[in-house]
Amino acid sequence: MEKTTVFTHSLDLALRLVDTTSGRGVSGRGMAVRIDGKPVRFGEKGDGMLIFQNLGTRRFRLEISSPAYETAEREVDLDALGKGIPLLELHLIPGPGYPDAAEFQTLEGTLPGIENLSAVRVGDNACLIREFDPRKRLVKLFNPHHLSLDRVLYALVDPDNGCYEPFQIVRTLDDQTIKTDRVLETAFRNYFPISPTVMGTCGGDGRYCLRVRDDGTACKWLVRWEVQGTARFRTVDFRQEPHPHLEEGGG
């Protein structure tokens, strides 16, 4: 009887790369991926979806680097991704080698203990919240331009108090209804915007970096960060502050 050798390949991780300043997928071309410091191979399914098989470990430190984007690092626990496809989304910040002619504004510095840095554009009123069903975690929207809410990370913005509550969209039922990953706690009014968030990076040494696109119009952003679990906010007008820092504090 002829002996047969069977090779099996399991999907360990599907990694979606996103340009955080635009929300568009990033190609894996030119990307270097390391797991716990060791280079690994990957496949690509298009639109920034990298496929990893037979990694041999369930918990690791993931590092993504390329000439076009700042190096991104993240601790990964595959068992915490839940059932179904082990999908993870990683936001990348454009770096000095970014090939596009886009203009950017940068917020960077050193602030000990900083975590979870993000921002939303001030005055983005294209999509507003109307109702929220906490039992089903369903948000009814006023979306007159029928925007496709195709990102994952969004925020419920409170313009009265200069703050916002981040959340993830887990399902889009139609262009007026979304399902969130959590129960929203903000007491909202019907003029509170639902806005996409731009993510920054924070290092263990306190260094941080947030970069946003400058489209030539007003460039005012509401920035959120955490220190020891407490959220802080500050409005940054890049037209008035050419080199802003968070070290001055926030509300």
PDB file of C-alpha atoms in Angstrom:
ATOM      1  CA  MET A   1       0.000   0.000   0.000  1.00  0.00           C
ATOM      2  CA  GLU A   2       1.395   3.351  -1.029  1.00  0.00           C
ATOM      3  CA  LYS A   3       2.127   5.709   1.851  1.00  0.00           C
ATOM      4  CA  THR A   4       0.555   9.150   1.522  1.00  0.00           C
ATOM      5  CA  THR A   5       1.702  12.301   3.271  1.00  0.00           C
ATOM      6  CA  VAL A   6      -0.964  14.924   3.922  1.00  0.00           C
ATOM      7  CA  PHE A   7      -0.111  18.591   4.556  1.00  0.00           C
ATOM      8  CA  THR A   8      -2.701  20.769   6.290  1.00  0.00           C
ATOM      9  CA  HIS A   9      -2.756  24.545   6.560  1.00  0.00           C
ATOM     10  CA  SER A  10      -4.889  26.375   9.099  1.00  0.00           C
ATOM     11  CA  LEU A  11      -5.814  30.048   9.053  1.00  0.00           C
ATOM     12  CA  ASP A  12      -4.384  31.507  12.238  1.00  0.00           C
ATOM     13  CA  LEU A  13      -4.891  35.212  11.553  1.00  0.00           C
ATOM     14  CA  ALA A  14      -6.505  37.500   8.985  1.00  0.00           C
ATOM     15  CA  LEU A  15      -4.951  40.945   9.419  1.00  0.00           C
ATOM     16  CA  ARG A  16      -6.602  43.953   7.811  1.00  0.00           C
ATOM     17  CA  LEU A  17      -4.261  46.919   7.341  1.00  0.00           C
ATOM     18  CA  VAL A  18      -5.923  50.338   7.287  1.00  0.00           C
ATOM     19  CA  ASP A  19      -4.554  53.790   6.560  1.00  0.00           C
ATOM     20  CA  THR A  20      -5.965  55.486   9.659  1.00  0.00           C
ATOM     21  CA  THR A  21      -6.010  58.931   8.026  1.00  0.00           C
ATOM     22  CA  SER A  22      -8.236  57.829   5.128  1.00  0.00           C
ATOM     23  CA  GLY A  23      -9.877  54.582   6.217  1.00  0.00           C
ATOM     24  CA  ARG A  24      -8.671  52.834   3.067  1.00  0.00           C
ATOM     25  CA  GLY A  25      -7.046  49.418   3.003  1.00  0.00           C
ATOM     26  CA  VAL A  26      -3.252  49.228   2.684  1.00  0.00           C
ATOM     27  CA  SER A  27      -1.533  46.734   0.409  1.00  0.00           C
ATOM     28  CA  GLY A  28       0.928  44.306   1.963  1.00  0.00           C
ATOM     29  CA  ARG A  29       3.410  45.021  -0.816  1.00  0.00           C
ATOM     30  CA  GLY A  30       6.666  46.192   0.714  1.00  0.00           C
ATOM     31  CA  MET A  31       5.519  45.295   4.235  1.00  0.00           C
ATOM     32  CA  ALA A  32       7.759  43.411   6.636  1.00  0.00           C
ATOM     33  CA  VAL A  33       6.003  41.421   9.356  1.00  0.00           C
ATOM     34  CA  ARG A  34       7.675  40.121  12.508  1.00  0.00           C
ATOM     35  CA  ILE A  35       6.230  37.991  15.270  1.00  0.00           C
ATOM     36  CA  ASP A  36       8.180  38.150  18.517  1.00  0.00           C
ATOM     37  CA  GLY A  37      11.016  39.692  16.509  1.00  0.00           C
ATOM     38  CA  LYS A  38      11.177  36.955  13.849  1.00  0.00           C
ATOM     39  CA  PRO A  39      10.207  37.592  10.187  1.00  0.00           C
ATOM     40  CA  VAL A  40       7.156  35.642   8.988  1.00  0.00           C
ATOM     41  CA  ARG A  41       5.618  35.040   5.589  1.00  0.00           C
ATOM     42  CA  PHE A  42       2.047  35.917   4.705  1.00  0.00           C
ATOM     43  CA  GLY A  43      -0.413  35.777   1.849  1.00  0.00           C
ATOM     44  CA  GLU A  44      -2.627  38.616   0.688  1.00  0.00           C
ATOM     45  CA  LYS A  45      -6.274  38.575  -0.364  1.00  0.00           C
ATOM     46  CA  GLY A  46      -6.429  42.142  -1.584  1.00  0.00           C
ATOM     47  CA  ASP A  47      -7.510  45.464  -0.067  1.00  0.00           C
ATOM     48  CA  GLY A  48      -5.068  45.191   2.803  1.00  0.00           C
ATOM     49  CA  MET A  49      -6.030  41.714   4.053  1.00  0.00           C
ATOM     50  CA  LEU A  50      -2.968  39.681   5.070  1.00  0.00           C
ATOM     51  CA  ILE A  51      -3.335  35.952   5.714  1.00  0.00           C
ATOM     52  CA  PHE A  52      -1.176  34.046   8.212  1.00  0.00           C
ATOM     53  CA  GLN A  53      -1.107  30.261   8.533  1.00  0.00           C
ATOM     54  CA  ASN A  54       0.533  27.803  10.905  1.00  0.00           C
ATOM     55  CA  LEU A  55       2.088  30.426  13.161  1.00  0.00           C
ATOM     56  CA  GLY A  56       2.798  27.910  15.914  1.00  0.00           C
ATOM     57  CA  THR A  57       1.915  30.325  18.720  1.00  0.00           C
ATOM     58  CA  ARG A  58      -1.298  31.819  20.079  1.00  0.00           C
ATOM     59  CA  ARG A  59       0.063  34.872  21.909  1.00  0.00           C
ATOM     60  CA  PHE A  60       2.737  37.101  20.440  1.00  0.00           C
ATOM     61  CA  ARG A  61       3.941  40.616  19.677  1.00  0.00           C
ATOM     62  CA  LEU A  62       3.169  41.666  16.111  1.00  0.00           C
ATOM     63  CA  GLU A  63       5.288  44.255  14.300  1.00  0.00           C
ATOM     64  CA  ILE A  64       4.510  45.760  10.882  1.00  0.00           C
ATOM     65  CA  SER A  65       6.991  48.004   9.083  1.00  0.00           C
ATOM     66  CA  SER A  66       7.306  49.567   5.632  1.00  0.00           C
ATOM     67  CA  PRO A  67       8.873  52.660   4.035  1.00  0.00           C
ATOM     68  CA  ALA A  68       5.450  54.301   3.599  1.00  0.00           C
ATOM     69  CA  TYR A  69       4.122  53.959   7.165  1.00  0.00           C
ATOM     70  CA  GLU A  70       5.309  54.312  10.711  1.00  0.00           C
ATOM     71  CA  THR A  71       6.176  51.009  12.380  1.00  0.00           C
ATOM     72  CA  ALA A  72       3.142  49.541  14.176  1.00  0.00           C
ATOM     73  CA  GLU A  73       3.321  47.087  17.077  1.00  0.00           C
ATOM     74  CA  ARG A  74       0.577  45.220  18.900  1.00  0.00           C
ATOM     75  CA  GLU A  75       0.195  42.420  21.410  1.00  0.00           C
ATOM     76  CA  VAL A  76      -1.999  39.685  19.933  1.00  0.00           C
ATOM     77  CA  ASP A  77      -3.921  36.895  21.670  1.00  0.00           C
ATOM     78  CA  LEU A  78      -5.547  34.751  18.989  1.00  0.00           C
ATOM     79  CA  ASP A  79      -7.797  33.045  21.523  1.00  0.00           C
ATOM     80  CA  ALA A  80      -9.301  36.438  22.428  1.00  0.00           C
ATOM     81  CA  LEU A  81     -10.468  37.122  18.850  1.00  0.00           C
ATOM     82  CA  GLY A  82     -13.544  34.967  19.360  1.00  0.00           C
ATOM     83  CA  LYS A  83     -15.161  32.350  17.169  1.00  0.00           C
ATOM     84  CA  GLY A  84     -15.272  32.458  13.396  1.00  0.00           C
ATOM     85  CA  ILE A  85     -12.595  34.092  11.276  1.00  0.00           C
ATOM     86  CA  PRO A  86      -9.701  35.331  13.484  1.00  0.00           C
ATOM     87  CA  LEU A  87      -9.806  38.876  12.122  1.00  0.00           C
ATOM     88  CA  LEU A  88      -7.737  41.765  13.463  1.00  0.00           C
ATOM     89  CA  GLU A  89      -7.650  45.347  12.163  1.00  0.00           C
ATOM     90  CA  LEU A  90      -4.455  47.367  12.492  1.00  0.00           C
ATOM     91  CA  HIS A  91      -4.368  51.106  11.802  1.00  0.00           C
ATOM     92  CA  LEU A  92      -1.219  52.479  10.163  1.00  0.00           C
ATOM     93  CA  ILE A  93       0.067  56.056  10.300  1.00  0.00           C
ATOM     94  CA  PRO A  94       1.587  57.495   7.100  1.00  0.00           C
ATOM     95  CA  GLY A  95       5.332  57.982   7.453  1.00  0.00           C
ATOM     96  CA  PRO A  96       8.065  60.026   5.727  1.00  0.00           C
ATOM     97  CA  GLY A  97       8.123  57.659   2.743  1.00  0.00           C
ATOM     98  CA  TYR A  98       4.419  57.925   1.990  1.00  0.00           C
ATOM     99  CA  PRO A  99       4.154  57.885  -1.831  1.00  0.00           C
ATOM    100  CA  ASP A 100       1.057  60.082  -2.189  1.00  0.00           C
ATOM    101  CA  ALA A 101       1.164  63.870  -2.481  1.00  0.00           C
ATOM    102  CA  ALA A 102      -1.161  64.196   0.513  1.00  0.00           C
ATOM    103  CA  GLU A 103      -0.390  66.786   3.184  1.00  0.00           C
ATOM    104  CA  PHE A 104      -0.453  65.850   6.871  1.00  0.00           C
ATOM    105  CA  GLN A 105      -0.458  67.565  10.245  1.00  0.00           C
ATOM    106  CA  THR A 106       1.285  65.870  13.165  1.00  0.00           C
ATOM    107  CA  LEU A 107       0.753  65.867  16.918  1.00  0.00           C
ATOM    108  CA  GLU A 108       3.691  64.254  18.706  1.00  0.00           C
ATOM    109  CA  GLY A 109       5.679  64.428  21.913  1.00  0.00           C
ATOM    110  CA  THR A 110       6.287  62.548  25.156  1.00  0.00           C
ATOM    111  CA  LEU A 111       3.694  62.140  27.900  1.00  0.00           C
ATOM    112  CA  PRO A 112       4.322  59.448  30.545  1.00  0.00           C
ATOM    113  CA  GLY A 113       1.486  56.927  30.873  1.00  0.00           C
ATOM    114  CA  ILE A 114      -0.363  57.940  27.709  1.00  0.00           C
ATOM    115  CA  GLU A 115      -2.595  55.304  26.105  1.00  0.00           C
ATOM    116  CA  ASN A 116      -5.342  54.973  23.468  1.00  0.00           C
ATOM    117  CA  LEU A 117      -4.670  58.142  21.475  1.00  0.00           C
ATOM    118  CA  SER A 118      -7.256  59.062  18.825  1.00  0.00           C
ATOM    119  CA  ALA A 119      -9.040  62.041  17.266  1.00  0.00           C
ATOM    120  CA  VAL A 120     -12.164  63.111  15.371  1.00  0.00           C
ATOM    121  CA  ARG A 121     -12.540  66.065  13.068  1.00  0.00           C
ATOM    122  CA  VAL A 122     -14.376  69.000  14.665  1.00  0.00           C
ATOM    123  CA  GLY A 123     -17.444  70.059  12.712  1.00  0.00           C
ATOM    124  CA  ASP A 124     -17.999  66.722  10.981  1.00  0.00           C
ATOM    125  CA  ASN A 125     -21.814  66.738  10.991  1.00  0.00           C
ATOM    126  CA  ALA A 126     -22.467  64.546   7.958  1.00  0.00           C
ATOM    127  CA  CYS A 127     -23.983  61.757  10.069  1.00  0.00           C
ATOM    128  CA  LEU A 128     -25.973  62.290  13.296  1.00  0.00           C
ATOM    129  CA  ILE A 129     -27.393  59.946  15.921  1.00  0.00           C
ATOM    130  CA  ARG A 130     -31.179  59.805  16.277  1.00  0.00           C
ATOM    131  CA  GLU A 131     -31.984  56.801  18.478  1.00  0.00           C
ATOM    132  CA  PHE A 132     -30.191  54.047  20.383  1.00  0.00           C
ATOM    133  CA  ASP A 133     -31.615  50.694  21.479  1.00  0.00           C
ATOM    134  CA  PRO A 134     -29.311  49.507  24.295  1.00  0.00           C
ATOM    135  CA  ARG A 135     -30.810  45.997  24.357  1.00  0.00           C
ATOM    136  CA  LYS A 136     -30.011  45.358  20.691  1.00  0.00           C
ATOM    137  CA  ARG A 137     -27.128  47.872  20.545  1.00  0.00           C
ATOM    138  CA  LEU A 138     -28.708  49.412  17.442  1.00  0.00           C
ATOM    139  CA  VAL A 139     -28.160  53.045  16.459  1.00  0.00           C
ATOM    140  CA  LYS A 140     -30.611  54.859  14.213  1.00  0.00           C
ATOM    141  CA  LEU A 141     -28.897  57.559  12.186  1.00  0.00           C
ATOM    142  CA  PHE A 142     -29.684  60.687  10.250  1.00  0.00           C
ATOM    143  CA  ASN A 143     -27.512  60.028   7.205  1.00  0.00           C
ATOM    144  CA  PRO A 144     -28.922  62.286   4.480  1.00  0.00           C
ATOM    145  CA  HIS A 145     -26.001  61.770   2.088  1.00  0.00           C
ATOM    146  CA  HIS A 146     -26.206  57.970   2.459  1.00  0.00           C
ATOM    147  CA  LEU A 147     -22.588  57.713   3.527  1.00  0.00           C
ATOM    148  CA  SER A 148     -21.239  54.169   3.575  1.00  0.00           C
ATOM    149  CA  LEU A 149     -20.041  53.641   7.139  1.00  0.00           C
ATOM    150  CA  ASP A 150     -17.388  51.188   6.010  1.00  0.00           C
ATOM    151  CA  ARG A 151     -14.841  51.772   8.751  1.00  0.00           C
ATOM    152  CA  VAL A 152     -14.796  49.905  12.050  1.00  0.00           C
ATOM    153  CA  LEU A 153     -13.772  52.599  14.538  1.00  0.00           C
ATOM    154  CA  TYR A 154     -16.209  55.464  15.137  1.00  0.00           C
ATOM    155  CA  ALA A 155     -17.171  57.831  17.934  1.00  0.00           C
ATOM    156  CA  LEU A 156     -20.307  59.414  19.329  1.00  0.00           C
ATOM    157  CA  VAL A 157     -19.276  63.054  19.654  1.00  0.00           C
ATOM    158  CA  ASP A 158     -20.632  65.397  22.342  1.00  0.00           C
ATOM    159  CA  PRO A 159     -19.951  68.878  20.885  1.00  0.00           C
ATOM    160  CA  ASP A 160     -21.429  70.596  23.931  1.00  0.00           C
ATOM    161  CA  ASN A 161     -18.816  69.215  26.323  1.00  0.00           C
ATOM    162  CA  GLY A 162     -15.921  68.729  23.898  1.00  0.00           C
ATOM    163  CA  CYS A 163     -15.633  64.960  24.298  1.00  0.00           C
ATOM    164  CA  TYR A 164     -16.578  61.723  22.559  1.00  0.00           C
ATOM    165  CA  GLU A 165     -17.232  58.049  23.220  1.00  0.00           C
ATOM    166  CA  PRO A 166     -15.383  55.595  20.928  1.00  0.00           C
ATOM    167  CA  PHE A 167     -17.049  52.412  19.701  1.00  0.00           C
ATOM    168  CA  GLN A 168     -16.831  49.844  16.924  1.00  0.00           C
ATOM    169  CA  ILE A 169     -19.390  49.053  14.256  1.00  0.00           C
ATOM    170  CA  VAL A 170     -19.942  45.301  14.226  1.00  0.00           C
ATOM    171  CA  ARG A 171     -22.681  45.320  11.605  1.00  0.00           C
ATOM    172  CA  THR A 172     -24.303  47.737   9.169  1.00  0.00           C
ATOM    173  CA  LEU A 173     -27.967  46.871   8.642  1.00  0.00           C
ATOM    174  CA  ASP A 174     -28.528  49.720   6.174  1.00  0.00           C
ATOM    175  CA  ASP A 175     -27.224  53.246   5.672  1.00  0.00           C
ATOM    176  CA  GLN A 176     -29.429  54.475   8.530  1.00  0.00           C
ATOM    177  CA  THR A 177     -28.875  51.656  11.059  1.00  0.00           C
ATOM    178  CA  ILE A 178     -25.729  50.236  12.660  1.00  0.00           C
ATOM    179  CA  LYS A 179     -24.973  47.801  15.454  1.00  0.00           C
ATOM    180  CA  THR A 180     -22.284  48.715  17.983  1.00  0.00           C
ATOM    181  CA  ASP A 181     -19.887  46.517  19.938  1.00  0.00           C
ATOM    182  CA  ARG A 182     -21.006  47.987  23.247  1.00  0.00           C
ATOM    183  CA  VAL A 183     -23.794  49.895  24.963  1.00  0.00           C
ATOM    184  CA  LEU A 184     -23.277  53.616  24.423  1.00  0.00           C
ATOM    185  CA  GLU A 185     -23.307  55.575  27.677  1.00  0.00           C
ATOM    186  CA  THR A 186     -23.333  59.147  26.376  1.00  0.00           C
ATOM    187  CA  ALA A 187     -26.587  61.030  26.994  1.00  0.00           C
ATOM    188  CA  PHE A 188     -26.976  62.369  23.465  1.00  0.00           C
ATOM    189  CA  ARG A 189     -29.093  64.914  21.638  1.00  0.00           C
ATOM    190  CA  ASN A 190     -30.168  64.565  18.024  1.00  0.00           C
ATOM    191  CA  TYR A 191     -27.404  66.860  16.776  1.00  0.00           C
ATOM    192  CA  PHE A 192     -24.562  64.723  18.166  1.00  0.00           C
ATOM    193  CA  PRO A 193     -22.381  63.450  15.288  1.00  0.00           C
ATOM    194  CA  ILE A 194     -21.233  59.920  14.582  1.00  0.00           C
ATOM    195  CA  SER A 195     -17.694  60.388  13.246  1.00  0.00           C
ATOM    196  CA  PRO A 196     -14.853  58.115  12.123  1.00  0.00           C
ATOM    197  CA  THR A 197     -11.815  58.137  14.392  1.00  0.00           C
ATOM    198  CA  VAL A 198      -8.182  58.532  13.408  1.00  0.00           C
ATOM    199  CA  MET A 199      -5.871  56.471  15.601  1.00  0.00           C
ATOM    200  CA  GLY A 200      -2.507  57.490  17.008  1.00  0.00           C
ATOM    201  CA  THR A 201       0.273  55.411  18.542  1.00  0.00           C
ATOM    202  CA  CYS A 202       1.657  55.380  22.086  1.00  0.00           C
ATOM    203  CA  GLY A 203       4.943  53.829  23.133  1.00  0.00           C
ATOM    204  CA  GLY A 204       5.806  52.370  26.498  1.00  0.00           C
ATOM    205  CA  ASP A 205       8.242  55.233  27.029  1.00  0.00           C
ATOM    206  CA  GLY A 206       5.475  57.820  26.720  1.00  0.00           C
ATOM    207  CA  ARG A 207       6.173  58.838  23.150  1.00  0.00           C
ATOM    208  CA  TYR A 208       3.047  59.423  21.078  1.00  0.00           C
ATOM    209  CA  CYS A 209       2.223  60.315  17.481  1.00  0.00           C
ATOM    210  CA  LEU A 210      -1.037  61.287  15.794  1.00  0.00           C
ATOM    211  CA  ARG A 211      -1.191  62.289  12.133  1.00  0.00           C
ATOM    212  CA  VAL A 212      -4.205  63.663  10.239  1.00  0.00           C
ATOM    213  CA  ARG A 213      -4.753  64.638   6.628  1.00  0.00           C
ATOM    214  CA  ASP A 214      -4.720  68.318   5.742  1.00  0.00           C
ATOM    215  CA  ASP A 215      -7.203  68.923   2.919  1.00  0.00           C
ATOM    216  CA  GLY A 216      -6.587  72.670   2.847  1.00  0.00           C
ATOM    217  CA  THR A 217      -9.761  73.580   4.745  1.00  0.00           C
ATOM    218  CA  ALA A 218     -10.189  74.008   8.494  1.00  0.00           C
ATOM    219  CA  CYS A 219      -7.917  71.614  10.365  1.00  0.00           C
ATOM    220  CA  LYS A 220      -9.399  71.439  13.850  1.00  0.00           C
ATOM    221  CA  TRP A 221      -9.503  68.100  15.651  1.00  0.00           C
ATOM    222  CA  LEU A 222     -10.807  66.870  18.983  1.00  0.00           C
ATOM    223  CA  VAL A 223      -8.109  64.658  20.507  1.00  0.00           C
ATOM    224  CA  ARG A 224      -8.747  61.937  23.088  1.00  0.00           C
ATOM    225  CA  TRP A 225      -6.189  60.056  25.156  1.00  0.00           C
ATOM    226  CA  GLU A 226      -6.061  58.148  28.422  1.00  0.00           C
ATOM    227  CA  VAL A 227      -3.738  58.321  31.419  1.00  0.00           C
ATOM    228  CA  GLN A 228      -4.237  55.687  34.142  1.00  0.00           C
ATOM    229  CA  GLY A 229      -7.600  54.801  32.633  1.00  0.00           C
ATOM    230  CA  THR A 230      -8.936  58.363  32.698  1.00  0.00           C
ATOM    231  CA  ALA A 231      -9.972  59.891  29.372  1.00  0.00           C
ATOM    232  CA  ARG A 232      -8.790  63.393  28.579  1.00  0.00           C
ATOM    233  CA  PHE A 233      -9.721  65.668  25.683  1.00  0.00           C
ATOM    234  CA  ARG A 234      -8.279  68.659  23.941  1.00  0.00           C
ATOM    235  CA  THR A 235      -9.231  70.548  20.788  1.00  0.00           C
ATOM    236  CA  VAL A 236      -6.235  71.124  18.517  1.00  0.00           C
ATOM    237  CA  ASP A 237      -6.369  73.688  15.709  1.00  0.00           C
ATOM    238  CA  PHE A 238      -3.402  72.959  13.489  1.00  0.00           C
ATOM    239  CA  ARG A 239      -3.866  76.312  11.739  1.00  0.00           C
ATOM    240  CA  GLN A 240      -3.287  78.135  15.032  1.00  0.00           C
ATOM    241  CA  GLU A 241      -0.830  75.666  16.630  1.00  0.00           C
ATOM    242  CA  PRO A 242       1.833  74.589  14.141  1.00  0.00           C
ATOM    243  CA  HIS A 243       3.572  72.287  16.653  1.00  0.00           C
ATOM    244  CA  PRO A 244       1.000  71.257  19.279  1.00  0.00           C
ATOM    245  CA  HIS A 245       1.751  68.968  22.215  1.00  0.00           C
ATOM    246  CA  LEU A 246      -0.403  67.161  24.752  1.00  0.00           C
ATOM    247  CA  GLU A 247       2.046  67.828  27.553  1.00  0.00           C
ATOM    248  CA  GLU A 248       0.166  71.030  28.291  1.00  0.00           C
ATOM    249  CA  GLY A 249      -2.737  68.874  29.445  1.00  0.00           C
ATOM    250  CA  GLY A 250      -6.383  68.576  28.545  1.00  0.00           C
ATOM    251  CA  GLY A 251      -9.838  68.575  30.080  1.00  0.00           C
TER     252      GLY A 251
END
